[in-house]
Every structure is written in C-alpha cells, then in structure tokens.
Coordinates of C-alpha atoms in Angstrom, one line a residue:
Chain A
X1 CA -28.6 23.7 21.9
X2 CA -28.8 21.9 25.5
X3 CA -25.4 20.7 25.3
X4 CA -25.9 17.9 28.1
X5 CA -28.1 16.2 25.5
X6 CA -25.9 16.5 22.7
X7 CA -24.7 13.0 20.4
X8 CA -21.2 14.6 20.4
X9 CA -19.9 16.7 21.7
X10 CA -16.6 18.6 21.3
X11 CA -15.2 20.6 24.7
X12 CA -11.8 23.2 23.6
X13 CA -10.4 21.0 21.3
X14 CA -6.9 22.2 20.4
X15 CA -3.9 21.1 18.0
X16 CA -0.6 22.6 17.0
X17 CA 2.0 21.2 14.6
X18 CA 5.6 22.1 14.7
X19 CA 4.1 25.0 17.0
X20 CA 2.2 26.4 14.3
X21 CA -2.0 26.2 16.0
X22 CA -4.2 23.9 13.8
X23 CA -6.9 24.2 16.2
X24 CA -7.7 26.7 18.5
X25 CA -10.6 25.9 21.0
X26 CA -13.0 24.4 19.1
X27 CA -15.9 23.2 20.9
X28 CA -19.5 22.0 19.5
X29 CA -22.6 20.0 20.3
X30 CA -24.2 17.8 17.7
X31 CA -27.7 15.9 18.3
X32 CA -28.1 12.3 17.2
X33 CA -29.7 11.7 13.2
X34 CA -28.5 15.3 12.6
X35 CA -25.8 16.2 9.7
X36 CA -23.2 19.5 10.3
X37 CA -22.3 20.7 7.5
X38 CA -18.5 22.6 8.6
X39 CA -17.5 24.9 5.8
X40 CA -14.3 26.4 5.7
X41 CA -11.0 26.7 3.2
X42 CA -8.3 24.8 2.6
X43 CA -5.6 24.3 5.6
X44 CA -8.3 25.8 8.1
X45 CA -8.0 22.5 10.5
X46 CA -11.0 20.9 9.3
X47 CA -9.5 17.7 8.4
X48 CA -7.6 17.8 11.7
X49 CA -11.0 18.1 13.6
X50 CA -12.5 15.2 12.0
X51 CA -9.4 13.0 12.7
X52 CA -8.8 14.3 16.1
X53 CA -12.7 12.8 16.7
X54 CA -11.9 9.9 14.9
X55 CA -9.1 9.1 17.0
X56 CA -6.5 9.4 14.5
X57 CA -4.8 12.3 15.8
X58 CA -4.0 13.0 19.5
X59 CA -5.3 16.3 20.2
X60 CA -3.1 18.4 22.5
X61 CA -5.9 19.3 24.4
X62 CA -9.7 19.1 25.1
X63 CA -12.2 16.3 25.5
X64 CA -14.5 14.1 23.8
X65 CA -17.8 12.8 24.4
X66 CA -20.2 10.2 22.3
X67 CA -23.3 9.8 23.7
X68 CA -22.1 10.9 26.7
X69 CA -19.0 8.7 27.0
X70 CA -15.2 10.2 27.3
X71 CA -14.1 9.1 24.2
X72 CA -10.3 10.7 24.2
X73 CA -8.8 7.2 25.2
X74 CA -10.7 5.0 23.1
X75 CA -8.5 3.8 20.3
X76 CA -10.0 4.4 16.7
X77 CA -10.8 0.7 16.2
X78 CA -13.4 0.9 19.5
X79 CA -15.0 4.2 19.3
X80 CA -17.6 3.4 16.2
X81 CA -17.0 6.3 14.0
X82 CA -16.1 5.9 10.5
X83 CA -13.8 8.4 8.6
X84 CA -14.8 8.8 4.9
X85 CA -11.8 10.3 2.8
X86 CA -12.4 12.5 -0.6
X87 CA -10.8 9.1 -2.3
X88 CA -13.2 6.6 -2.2
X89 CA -10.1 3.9 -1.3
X90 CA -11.8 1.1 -2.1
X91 CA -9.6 -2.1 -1.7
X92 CA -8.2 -2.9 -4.9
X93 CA -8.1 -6.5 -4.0
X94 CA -11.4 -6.6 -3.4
X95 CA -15.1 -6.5 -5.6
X96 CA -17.6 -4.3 -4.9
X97 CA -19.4 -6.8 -2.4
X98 CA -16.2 -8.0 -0.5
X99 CA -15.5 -4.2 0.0
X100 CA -18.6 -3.4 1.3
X101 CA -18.9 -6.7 3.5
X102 CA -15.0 -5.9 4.9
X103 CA -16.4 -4.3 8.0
X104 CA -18.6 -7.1 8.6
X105 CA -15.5 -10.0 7.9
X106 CA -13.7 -8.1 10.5
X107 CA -16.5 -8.3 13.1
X108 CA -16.3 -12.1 12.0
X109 CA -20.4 -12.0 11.0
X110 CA -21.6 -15.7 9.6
X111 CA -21.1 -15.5 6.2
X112 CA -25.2 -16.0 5.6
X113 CA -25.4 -12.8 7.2
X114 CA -23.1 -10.8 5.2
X115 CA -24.8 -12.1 1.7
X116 CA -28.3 -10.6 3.2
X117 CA -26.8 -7.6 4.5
X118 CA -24.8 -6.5 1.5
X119 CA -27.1 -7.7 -1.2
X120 CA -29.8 -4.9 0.5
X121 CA -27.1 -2.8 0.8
X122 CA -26.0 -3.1 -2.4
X123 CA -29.5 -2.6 -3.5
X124 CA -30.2 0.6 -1.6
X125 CA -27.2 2.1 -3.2
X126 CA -27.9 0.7 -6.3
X127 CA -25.0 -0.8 -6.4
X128 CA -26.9 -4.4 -7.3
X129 CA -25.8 -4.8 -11.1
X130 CA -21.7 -4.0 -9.8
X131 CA -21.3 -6.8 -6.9
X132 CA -18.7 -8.8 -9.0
X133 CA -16.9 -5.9 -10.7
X134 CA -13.6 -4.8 -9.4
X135 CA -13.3 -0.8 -8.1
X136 CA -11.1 0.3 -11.6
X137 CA -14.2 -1.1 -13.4
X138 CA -16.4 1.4 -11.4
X139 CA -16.9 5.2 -12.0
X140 CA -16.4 8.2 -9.4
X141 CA -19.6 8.4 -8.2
X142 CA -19.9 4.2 -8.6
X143 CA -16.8 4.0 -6.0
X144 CA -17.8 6.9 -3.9
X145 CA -21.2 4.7 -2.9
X146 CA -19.5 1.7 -2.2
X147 CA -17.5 3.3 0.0
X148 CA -20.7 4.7 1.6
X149 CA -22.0 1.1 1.9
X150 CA -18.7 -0.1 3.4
X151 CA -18.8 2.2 6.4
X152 CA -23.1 2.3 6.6
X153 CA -23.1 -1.5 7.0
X154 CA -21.2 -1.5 10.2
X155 CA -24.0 1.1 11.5
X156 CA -21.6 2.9 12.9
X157 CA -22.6 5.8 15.5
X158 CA -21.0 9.1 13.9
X159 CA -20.1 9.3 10.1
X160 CA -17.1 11.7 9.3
X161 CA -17.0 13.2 5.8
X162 CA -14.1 14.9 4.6
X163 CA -15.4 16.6 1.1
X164 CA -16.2 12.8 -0.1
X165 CA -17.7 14.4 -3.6
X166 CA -14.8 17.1 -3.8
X167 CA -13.4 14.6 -6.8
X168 CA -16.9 14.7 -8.9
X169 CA -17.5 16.8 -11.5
X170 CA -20.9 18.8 -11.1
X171 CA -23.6 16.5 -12.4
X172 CA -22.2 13.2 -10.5
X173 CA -21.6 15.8 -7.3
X174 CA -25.0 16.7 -7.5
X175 CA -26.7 13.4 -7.7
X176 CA -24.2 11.7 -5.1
X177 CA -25.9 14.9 -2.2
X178 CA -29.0 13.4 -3.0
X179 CA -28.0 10.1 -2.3
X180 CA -26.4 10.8 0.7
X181 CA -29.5 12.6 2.0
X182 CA -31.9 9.9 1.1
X183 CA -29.4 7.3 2.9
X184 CA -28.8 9.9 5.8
X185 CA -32.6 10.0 6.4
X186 CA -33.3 5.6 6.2
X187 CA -30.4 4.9 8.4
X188 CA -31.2 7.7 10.5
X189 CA -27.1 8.8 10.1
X190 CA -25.4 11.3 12.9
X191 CA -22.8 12.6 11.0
X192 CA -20.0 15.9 10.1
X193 CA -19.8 16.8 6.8
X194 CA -16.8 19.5 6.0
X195 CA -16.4 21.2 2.6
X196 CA -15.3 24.2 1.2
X197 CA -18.2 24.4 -1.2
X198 CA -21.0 27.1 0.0
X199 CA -24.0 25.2 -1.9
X200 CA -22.9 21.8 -1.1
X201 CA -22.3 22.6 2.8
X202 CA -26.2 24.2 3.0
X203 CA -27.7 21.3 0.9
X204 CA -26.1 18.6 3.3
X205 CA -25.9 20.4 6.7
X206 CA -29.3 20.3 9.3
X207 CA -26.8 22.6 11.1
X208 CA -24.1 24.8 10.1
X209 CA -21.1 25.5 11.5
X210 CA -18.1 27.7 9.6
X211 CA -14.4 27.2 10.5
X212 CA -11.1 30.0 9.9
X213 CA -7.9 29.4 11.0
X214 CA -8.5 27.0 13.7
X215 CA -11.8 28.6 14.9
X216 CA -15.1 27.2 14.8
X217 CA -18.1 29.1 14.7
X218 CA -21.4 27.4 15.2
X219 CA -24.9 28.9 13.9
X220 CA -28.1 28.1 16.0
X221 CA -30.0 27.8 12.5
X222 CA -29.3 28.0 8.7
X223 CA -30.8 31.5 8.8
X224 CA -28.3 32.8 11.1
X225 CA -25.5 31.4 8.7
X226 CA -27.0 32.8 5.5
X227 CA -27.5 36.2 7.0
X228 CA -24.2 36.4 8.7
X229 CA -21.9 38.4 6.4
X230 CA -18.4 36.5 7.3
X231 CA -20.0 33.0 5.6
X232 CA -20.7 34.6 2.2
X233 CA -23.6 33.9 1.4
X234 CA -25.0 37.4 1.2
X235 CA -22.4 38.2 -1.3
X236 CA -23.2 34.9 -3.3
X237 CA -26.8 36.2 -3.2
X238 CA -25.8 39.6 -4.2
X239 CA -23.7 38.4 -6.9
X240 CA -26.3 36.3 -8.8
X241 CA -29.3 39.0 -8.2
X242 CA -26.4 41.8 -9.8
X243 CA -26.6 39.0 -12.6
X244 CA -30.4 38.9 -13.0
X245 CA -31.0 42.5 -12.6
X246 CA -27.9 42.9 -15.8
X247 CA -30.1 40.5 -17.5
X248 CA -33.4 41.6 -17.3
X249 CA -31.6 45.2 -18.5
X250 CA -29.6 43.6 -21.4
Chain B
X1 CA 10.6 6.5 -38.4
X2 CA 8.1 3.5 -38.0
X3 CA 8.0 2.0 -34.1
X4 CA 7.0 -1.3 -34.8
X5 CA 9.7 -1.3 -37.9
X6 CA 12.8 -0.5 -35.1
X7 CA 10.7 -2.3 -32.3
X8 CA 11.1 -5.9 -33.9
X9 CA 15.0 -6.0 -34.5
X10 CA 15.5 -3.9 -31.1
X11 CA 13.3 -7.0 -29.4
X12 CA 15.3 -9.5 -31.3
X13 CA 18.6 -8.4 -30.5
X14 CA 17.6 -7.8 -26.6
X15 CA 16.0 -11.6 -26.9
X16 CA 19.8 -12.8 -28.4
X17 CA 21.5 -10.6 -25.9
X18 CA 19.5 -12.3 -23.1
X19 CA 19.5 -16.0 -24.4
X20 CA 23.1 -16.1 -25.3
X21 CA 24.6 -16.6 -22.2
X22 CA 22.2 -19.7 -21.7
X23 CA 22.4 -20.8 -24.7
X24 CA 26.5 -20.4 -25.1
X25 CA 26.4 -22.8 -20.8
X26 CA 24.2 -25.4 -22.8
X27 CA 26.6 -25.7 -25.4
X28 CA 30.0 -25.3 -23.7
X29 CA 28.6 -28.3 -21.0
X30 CA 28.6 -30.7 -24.1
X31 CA 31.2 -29.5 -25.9
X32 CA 34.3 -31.8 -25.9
X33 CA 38.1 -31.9 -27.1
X34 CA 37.5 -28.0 -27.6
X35 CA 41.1 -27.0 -28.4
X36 CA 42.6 -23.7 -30.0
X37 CA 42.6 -22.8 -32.5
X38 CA 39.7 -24.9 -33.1
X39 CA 36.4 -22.6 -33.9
X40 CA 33.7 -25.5 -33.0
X41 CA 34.9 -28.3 -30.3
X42 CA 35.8 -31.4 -32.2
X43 CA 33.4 -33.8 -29.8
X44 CA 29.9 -33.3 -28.2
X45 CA 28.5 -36.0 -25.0
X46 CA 26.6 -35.2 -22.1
X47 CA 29.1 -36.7 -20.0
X48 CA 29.7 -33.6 -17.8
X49 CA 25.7 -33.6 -17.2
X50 CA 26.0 -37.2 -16.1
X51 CA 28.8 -37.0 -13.9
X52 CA 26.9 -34.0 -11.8
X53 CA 24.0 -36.1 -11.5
X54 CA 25.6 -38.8 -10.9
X55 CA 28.0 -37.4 -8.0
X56 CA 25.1 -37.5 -5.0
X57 CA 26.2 -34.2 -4.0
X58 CA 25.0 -32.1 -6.3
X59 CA 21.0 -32.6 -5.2
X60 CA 22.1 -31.5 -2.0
X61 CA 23.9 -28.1 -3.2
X62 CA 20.9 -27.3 -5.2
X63 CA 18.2 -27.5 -2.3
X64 CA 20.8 -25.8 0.1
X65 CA 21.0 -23.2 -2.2
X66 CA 17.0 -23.0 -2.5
X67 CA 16.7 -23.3 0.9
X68 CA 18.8 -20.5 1.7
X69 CA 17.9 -18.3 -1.0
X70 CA 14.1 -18.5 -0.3
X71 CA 14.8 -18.1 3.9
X72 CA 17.0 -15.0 2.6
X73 CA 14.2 -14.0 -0.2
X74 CA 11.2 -14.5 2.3
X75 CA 12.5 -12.8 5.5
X76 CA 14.1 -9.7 3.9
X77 CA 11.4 -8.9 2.1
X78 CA 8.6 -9.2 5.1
X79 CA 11.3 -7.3 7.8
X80 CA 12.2 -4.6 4.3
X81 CA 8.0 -4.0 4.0
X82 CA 7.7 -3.7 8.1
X83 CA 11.0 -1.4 8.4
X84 CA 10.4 1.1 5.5
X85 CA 6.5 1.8 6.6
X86 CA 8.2 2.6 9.6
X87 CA 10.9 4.7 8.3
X88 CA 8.5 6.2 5.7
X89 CA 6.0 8.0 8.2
X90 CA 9.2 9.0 10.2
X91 CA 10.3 12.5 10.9
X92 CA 13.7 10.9 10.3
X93 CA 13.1 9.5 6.8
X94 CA 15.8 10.1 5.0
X95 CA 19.1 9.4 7.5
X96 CA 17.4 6.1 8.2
X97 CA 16.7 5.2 4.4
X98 CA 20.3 6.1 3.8
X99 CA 21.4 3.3 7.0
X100 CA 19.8 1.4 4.6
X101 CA 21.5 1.8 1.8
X102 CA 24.9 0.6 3.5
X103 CA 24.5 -3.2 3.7
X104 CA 23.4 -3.1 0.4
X105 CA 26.1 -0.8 -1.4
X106 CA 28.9 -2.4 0.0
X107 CA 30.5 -5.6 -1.7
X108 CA 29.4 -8.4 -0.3
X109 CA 33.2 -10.0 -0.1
X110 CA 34.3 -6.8 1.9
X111 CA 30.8 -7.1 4.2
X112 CA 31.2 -11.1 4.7
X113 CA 35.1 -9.5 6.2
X114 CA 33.6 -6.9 8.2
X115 CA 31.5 -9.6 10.0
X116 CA 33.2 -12.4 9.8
X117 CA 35.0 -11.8 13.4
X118 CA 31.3 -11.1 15.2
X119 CA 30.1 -13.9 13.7
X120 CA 33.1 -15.9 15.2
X121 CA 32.3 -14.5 18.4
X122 CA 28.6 -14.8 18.1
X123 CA 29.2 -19.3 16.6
X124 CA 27.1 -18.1 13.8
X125 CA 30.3 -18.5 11.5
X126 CA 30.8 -22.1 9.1
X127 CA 26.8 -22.7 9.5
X128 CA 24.1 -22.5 7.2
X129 CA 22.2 -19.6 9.8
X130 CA 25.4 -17.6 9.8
X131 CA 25.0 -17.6 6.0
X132 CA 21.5 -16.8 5.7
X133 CA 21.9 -13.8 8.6
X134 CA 24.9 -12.6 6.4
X135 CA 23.1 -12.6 3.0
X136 CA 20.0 -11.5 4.9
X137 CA 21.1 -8.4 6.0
X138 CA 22.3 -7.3 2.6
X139 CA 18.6 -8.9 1.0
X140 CA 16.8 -6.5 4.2
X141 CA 18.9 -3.4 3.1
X142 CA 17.6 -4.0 -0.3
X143 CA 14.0 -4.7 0.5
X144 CA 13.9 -1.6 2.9
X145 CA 15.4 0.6 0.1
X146 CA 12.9 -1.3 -2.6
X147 CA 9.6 -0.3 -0.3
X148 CA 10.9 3.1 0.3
X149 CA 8.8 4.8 -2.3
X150 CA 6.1 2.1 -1.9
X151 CA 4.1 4.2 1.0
X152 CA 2.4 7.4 0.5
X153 CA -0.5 9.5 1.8
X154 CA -3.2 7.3 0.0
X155 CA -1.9 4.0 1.2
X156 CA -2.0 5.5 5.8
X157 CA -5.3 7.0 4.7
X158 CA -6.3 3.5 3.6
X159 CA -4.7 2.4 6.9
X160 CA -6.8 4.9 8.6
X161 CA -9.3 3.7 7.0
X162 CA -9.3 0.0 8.4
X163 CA -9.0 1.5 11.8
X164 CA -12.1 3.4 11.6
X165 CA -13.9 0.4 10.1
X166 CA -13.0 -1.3 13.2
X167 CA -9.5 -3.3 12.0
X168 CA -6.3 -4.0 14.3
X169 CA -3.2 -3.1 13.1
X170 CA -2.9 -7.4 12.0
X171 CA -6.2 -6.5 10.2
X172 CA -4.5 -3.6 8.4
X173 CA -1.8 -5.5 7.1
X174 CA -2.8 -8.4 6.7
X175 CA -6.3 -7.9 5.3
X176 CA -5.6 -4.5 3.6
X177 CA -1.6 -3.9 3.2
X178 CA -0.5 -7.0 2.1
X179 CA -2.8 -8.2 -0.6
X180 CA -2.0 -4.4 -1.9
X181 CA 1.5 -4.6 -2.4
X182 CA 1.4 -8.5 -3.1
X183 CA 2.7 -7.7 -6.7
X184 CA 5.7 -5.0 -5.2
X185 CA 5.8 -8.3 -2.3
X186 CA 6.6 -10.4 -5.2
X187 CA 9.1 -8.6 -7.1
X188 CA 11.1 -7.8 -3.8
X189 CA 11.4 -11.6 -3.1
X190 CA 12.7 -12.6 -6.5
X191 CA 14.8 -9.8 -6.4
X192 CA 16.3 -10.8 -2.5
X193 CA 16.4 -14.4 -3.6
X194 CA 18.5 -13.5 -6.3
X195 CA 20.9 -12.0 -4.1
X196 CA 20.8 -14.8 -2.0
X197 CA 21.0 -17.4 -4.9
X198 CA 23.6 -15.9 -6.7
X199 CA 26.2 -14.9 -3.7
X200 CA 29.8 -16.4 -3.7
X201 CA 31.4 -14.1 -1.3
X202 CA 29.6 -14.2 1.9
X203 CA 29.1 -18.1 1.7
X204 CA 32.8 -18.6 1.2
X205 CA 33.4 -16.2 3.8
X206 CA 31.0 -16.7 6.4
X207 CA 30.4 -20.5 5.4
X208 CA 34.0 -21.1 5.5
X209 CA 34.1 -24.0 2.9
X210 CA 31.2 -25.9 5.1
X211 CA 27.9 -24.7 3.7
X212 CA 28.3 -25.5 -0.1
X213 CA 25.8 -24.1 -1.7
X214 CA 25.6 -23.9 -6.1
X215 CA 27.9 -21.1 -6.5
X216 CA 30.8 -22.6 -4.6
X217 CA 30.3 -26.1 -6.2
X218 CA 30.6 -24.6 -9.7
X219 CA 33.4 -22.2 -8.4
X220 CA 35.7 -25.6 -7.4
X221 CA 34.3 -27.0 -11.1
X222 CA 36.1 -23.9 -12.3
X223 CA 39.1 -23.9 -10.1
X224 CA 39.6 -27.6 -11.4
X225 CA 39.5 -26.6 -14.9
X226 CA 36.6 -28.9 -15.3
X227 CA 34.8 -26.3 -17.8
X228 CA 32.0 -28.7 -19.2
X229 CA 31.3 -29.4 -15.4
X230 CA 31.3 -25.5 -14.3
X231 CA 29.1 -24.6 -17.3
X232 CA 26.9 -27.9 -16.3
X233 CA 26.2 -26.5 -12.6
X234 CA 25.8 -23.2 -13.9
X235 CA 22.8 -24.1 -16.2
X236 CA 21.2 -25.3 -13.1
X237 CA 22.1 -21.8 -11.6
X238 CA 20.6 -19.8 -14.0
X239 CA 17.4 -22.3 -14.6
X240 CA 15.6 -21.4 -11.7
X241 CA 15.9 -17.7 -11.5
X242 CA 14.4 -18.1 -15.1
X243 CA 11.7 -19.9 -13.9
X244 CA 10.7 -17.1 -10.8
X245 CA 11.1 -14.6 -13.8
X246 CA 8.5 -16.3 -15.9
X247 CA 6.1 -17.2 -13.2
X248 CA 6.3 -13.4 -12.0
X249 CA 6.5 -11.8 -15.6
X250 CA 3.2 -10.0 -15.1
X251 CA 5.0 -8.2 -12.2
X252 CA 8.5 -7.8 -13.7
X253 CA 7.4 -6.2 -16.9
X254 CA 5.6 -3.7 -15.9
X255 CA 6.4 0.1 -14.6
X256 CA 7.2 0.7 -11.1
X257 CA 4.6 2.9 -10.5
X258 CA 1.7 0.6 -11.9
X259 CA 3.5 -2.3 -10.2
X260 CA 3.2 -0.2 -6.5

C-alpha cells in the first residue's frame, strides 16, 4: 500500500505499562471506506492500539496521522473518531432516540434536524418501532445498533471497534456482521475492527492485519492471511476437511 | 417454613419498632401531670405545641436547621462524587479512601475540639459558615467513602465514550455522569443532610451557643426539664427526615448495587 495516500496511518507506535511492553512498534496504513479487520488474543495490545488512536491513551511513542494531519496532540473530543466498546453502554437515562441523537445535542444541532436525522437513522437500523423504549427494554443485538446509530450519526472519520458483537450469542452475532457491512458500505465507513474470532475478523475485514504480543503484522491481501500458517487458518481448514473426509468414511 | 407466613409479623414488628419512637414524641408532647408511679399521665393539652409556636423563635431554628443541613447535604455530596472519581482511577486508591474515612469515623464532639482553635484563628468559629464547614467536612468524608464503590470500568468506558462522541469533560458529567448516579446522588444527600440535621456536637462547639439550630433548641427544652416541650421540637426533628425518606423511598429501598 502507497502509504503517503493512506486515511490513517500508524508510524512505530509503542506503549509499556508498569515496564511491561503493550506495544511494540506497530505501524500501519489504512485507505479511506476500507474496514481492518486486527485479529489477535486476549491481552495482545489490541485494545491499547485502538485507544492510543482514539486519543485515550498517551502512547509513549510514535505518531499519528488522519488524513494526513498529526493527530498525537489532538485531544479525543477534536479528532472525529469514535470508539465502540464490546458493551453497547447505552445511556440509561436516555431512549433509544435521545441516545442516538446525544452526539448531535452535543454539537448543539437545531432540534428539527435531529428528528430528521435520527428518524432515518433509526430507520436504516431498523431501530424505527424502539425510539421510545428505554435501553433495558432492548435486546443485545437491539442495543448493540443503537450504539452503531449513536456514533454513525456524527459521521465521524474513523470508526474503532473493539469486538462490539463479542457479547452475542451466534445467531444475533451473525446477523449484527451483516448489518455492519451493509451500514459500512451506505455510509461509506473507514474503520478497525479487532477480534479474536478467525471467521468474524475475515467476514468484516477488506484488509487483514494479525497482532501477538505487541506486534502487528499486516497482510497485503486476504489470500496472503489465509495461506500464512501463523494466522490459523490453514489449520481451521485442515480441521474441518479431517471432519468431512471422517464423514464421507463413517 | 412459609415466607410470606414469617414475612407479615417480621414487617409488623419492624413497622412498630420504627413508628414507636414517633409515636411514643407525639404522645409524651401532650401528655400532662405525668407523675410516678402513674402508668398513663393524668392530663392531655397541646399546650407545649402552642407555646413552641407561639415563641417566634422556633420558625427561625427550624429553617436554620434546613438551611444548614441542605448547604451541608448539597456540597458534600457534589465535592464526595468529584473526589472519589478521582481517588477511584488513582494508583493511590486505597490510602486516599482511608484519609477519607477519618473525618467521618471520628466523633463529631472530639472533631468540633480538634478544630475549634483553627477555626478561632481562621473567624469561622460562633457563625453559621463555621458550622456548615465543620459538619461539611464530616458530610464530604462520608460522601467520598459512599461513591467509592460507585465507579468502575464500565462507568470511564462510558466516560470514554462521551469523549470520543465529541463531549467535554462538563458534557461527561453533566450530560452522562450525573443523570447516572442521580439515584446514588440522591441517597448521598439525604444521608449528609442527615448528618447535618441531626448534629449537636459540632454546632455547640463550633457555634458556640450563637447558631441555634433544632437540636440545640430541644437540647435547652431538655436541660429545663420542659419534657412536653423537648418531645414537641423533636417531632419537628424527626418529621422532615421522614419526609426525604418517603419522597426518596424508591432509592432507599432498594440494593446498593441496583441503586449504583
């Protein structure tokens, strides 16, 4: 990838806690409307990645860039990049539609505006039947797309996903992908999606990157990642075809 | 065993355990020519309740006391909510939650002592701020004990979460924080009121016989022997607590962890 023309892009990031490394020179290039799927284990520094580039953590070194723009010393509030959590945290205070217009009341929006904006929101993420209900009345996947309306509304530049379906069970999970790809595609998203789930991070990734113990390791295409052995994929493959083949001889 | 068949006389006698003292003030203020070994007084008249109504002063103990209570109730627990987020996401958590715990452990007779000579020093002594400063520093050490278990991971992600959406940190709380906690809010005001409301040792001390609030009116009641009149002036200080306890019932009777 011509890293000049990159969206984002990520230059030696690193991060230690308590002098234990979190990050250890991570560095990639991600191109506007694309999704990066980063797959990796628990305690591997993903989370840590996406909050360093949402501004949340101070990295302890590296820089930033967002369209081409240092963003290292823009404070979270200013940089346009939403974080989304595995919780949904919806507001408890709020309904569906106040949480989903709360970016918007921030930015001070005439209220006329709001009701147009998140009535087609709400309709997108058909969401349209639950504008009055409160976020206990709602299910998993219910809460999980109002918090998808609540940061798409703001159209922000960069979308950070931190395993936001990790908390589905299967069926829900499944659906909630689709969504997001469908939504991805109409609003034209840039975004990072990190999970530890093999199917889920080549189902939502355009590219694919794999992270270990503070390392990142881009791949130039989803072939490369599938045929490389350290993402385990081949060995996923081989384990279902052993199934088939015990099968077809059963 | 049935539940509901131990449930009703365990409610009952918890209802009579609660309502006795009340009700025992409300009798003893009309009860007249009450001599041993009489078992029931020998006269009943509201005189007692007409003479505190009837002295001027007592209107003016009774909103002193509100006043001071609620400036007590209001501050503590908006500085205890600020302090313990702090001392919550610091590396230092559990020294400074123990500083906490001093004001608030100590008597409030032997605290009113300890400060009594700064607050000389300071003119905040034998005034109505030095009282509230006094009570409110007990009332914060509460509040920033009360909210210590309040904040957790889920609450700074939702924090985080503002930030990202484009929120200051006066958005945060004020948008996001407060209306979260406003029933833990609640039950930490009633709770530092109450301290407040029902202090006698740190107005005495501090107030130095010249802010009279409730408890010191009904404390010279007592020291007069003028027991109708005491039990009088203490109905009127158990009323209102009452009152914030049934207006915030919903809050009060529930668990701590469904309440924050």
């Amino acid at each position: 990838m011509n890293a000049d023309a990159a969206f984002l892009e990520v230059r030696n990031l690193a991060k230690a806690f308590k002098h234990e490394p979190v990050l250890r020179r991570v560095s990639l290039a991600l191109q506007a409307h694309q999704t990066l799927s980063v797959l990796g284990r628990s305690g591997c520094g993903k989370t840590t990645l996406l909050k360093i580039i949402a501004g949340l953590v101070e990295p302890d070194a590296g820089d930033l860039y967002l369209e081409g723009a240092r963003l290292n010393e823009i404070a979270p509030q200013r940089r346009n990049i939403v974080y989304l959590y595995q919780e949904a945290l919806l507001f408890s205070h709020l309904n569906v539609f106040e949480n989903i217009a709360f970016g918007l009341r921030l930015r001070k929006v005439p209220n006329e505006t709001v009701k147009t904006k998140v009535g087609e929101m709400l309709e997108s993420l058909e969401l349209g039947a639950h504008r009055r209900k409160r976020p206990e009345q709602l299910s998993g996947g219910q809460r999980q797309r109002v918090a998808f309306g609540r940061a798409l509304i703001i159209s922000p530049a960069l979308m950070l996903l931190d395993e936001p379906f990790s908390n589905l069970d299967a069926e829900i999970r499944t659906s909630m992908q689709q969504l997001f790809k469908q939504v991805a595609r109409r609003f034209s998203i840039t975004s990072i999606f990190v999970t530890h789930d093999l199917k889920e991070a080549l189902i939502m990734g355009d590219r694919m990157a794999q992270m270990s113990a503070g390392e990142l390791r881009s791949f130039a295409s989803k072939e490369e990642f599938v045929h490389d052995p350290a993402t385990g994929v081949a060995t996923e493959l081989g384990f279902w075809d052993a199934l088939k083949a015990e099968h077809i001889v059963l | 065993m049935n539940n509901s068949a131990t449930r009703k006389p365990l409610a009952f006698v918890l209802a009579v355990c609660c309502l006795f003292p009340v009700a025992f003030l409300l009798f003893q203020s009309a009860a007249r020519r009450w001599v041993y070994p009489n078992l029931l007084p020998q006269e009943f008249n509201f005189s007692a309740w007409r003479t505190l109504f009837q002295s001027g002063h007592l209107g003016g103990n009774l909103l002193l006391s509100l006043g001071t209570a609620t400036a007590v109730g209001s501050g503590a627990t908006l500085a205890g909510f600020l302090t313990s987020k702090c001392i919550s996401y610091h590396r230092w958590r559990k020294p400074l939650l123990f500083c906490a715990y001093i004001p608030f452990v100590i008597s409030p007779v032997i605290f009113g002592v300890c400060i009594l000579f700064l607050f000389i020093k300071l003119r905040l002594a034998d005034g109505f701020f030095g009282v509230v400063l006094a009570q409110g520093i007990i009332a914060y050490g509460f509040a920033t004990v009360f909210f210590g278990r309040f904040w957790n991971a889920q609450l700074r992600a939702t924090e985080e979460l503002v930030y990202t959406l484009g929120g200051s940190v006066w958005d945060a709380l004020v948008r996001a924080l407060f209306p979260m906690a406003r029933g833990a809010l609640f039950v930490c005001f009633c709770q530092a009121f109450l301290i407040s409301w029902f202090d006698y040792g740190i107005v005495l001390i501090i107030g130095g016989g010249k802010v009279e609030t409730l408890t010191i009116r009904i404390f010279t009641f007592i020291n007069e022997a003028s027991l109708p009149l005491a039990a009088a002036s203490s109905c009127l200080l158990v009323f209102p607590p009452m009152l914030l306890f049934w207006a915030n019932k919903k809050f009060v009777l529930t668990l701590p962890n469904e309440r924050l």
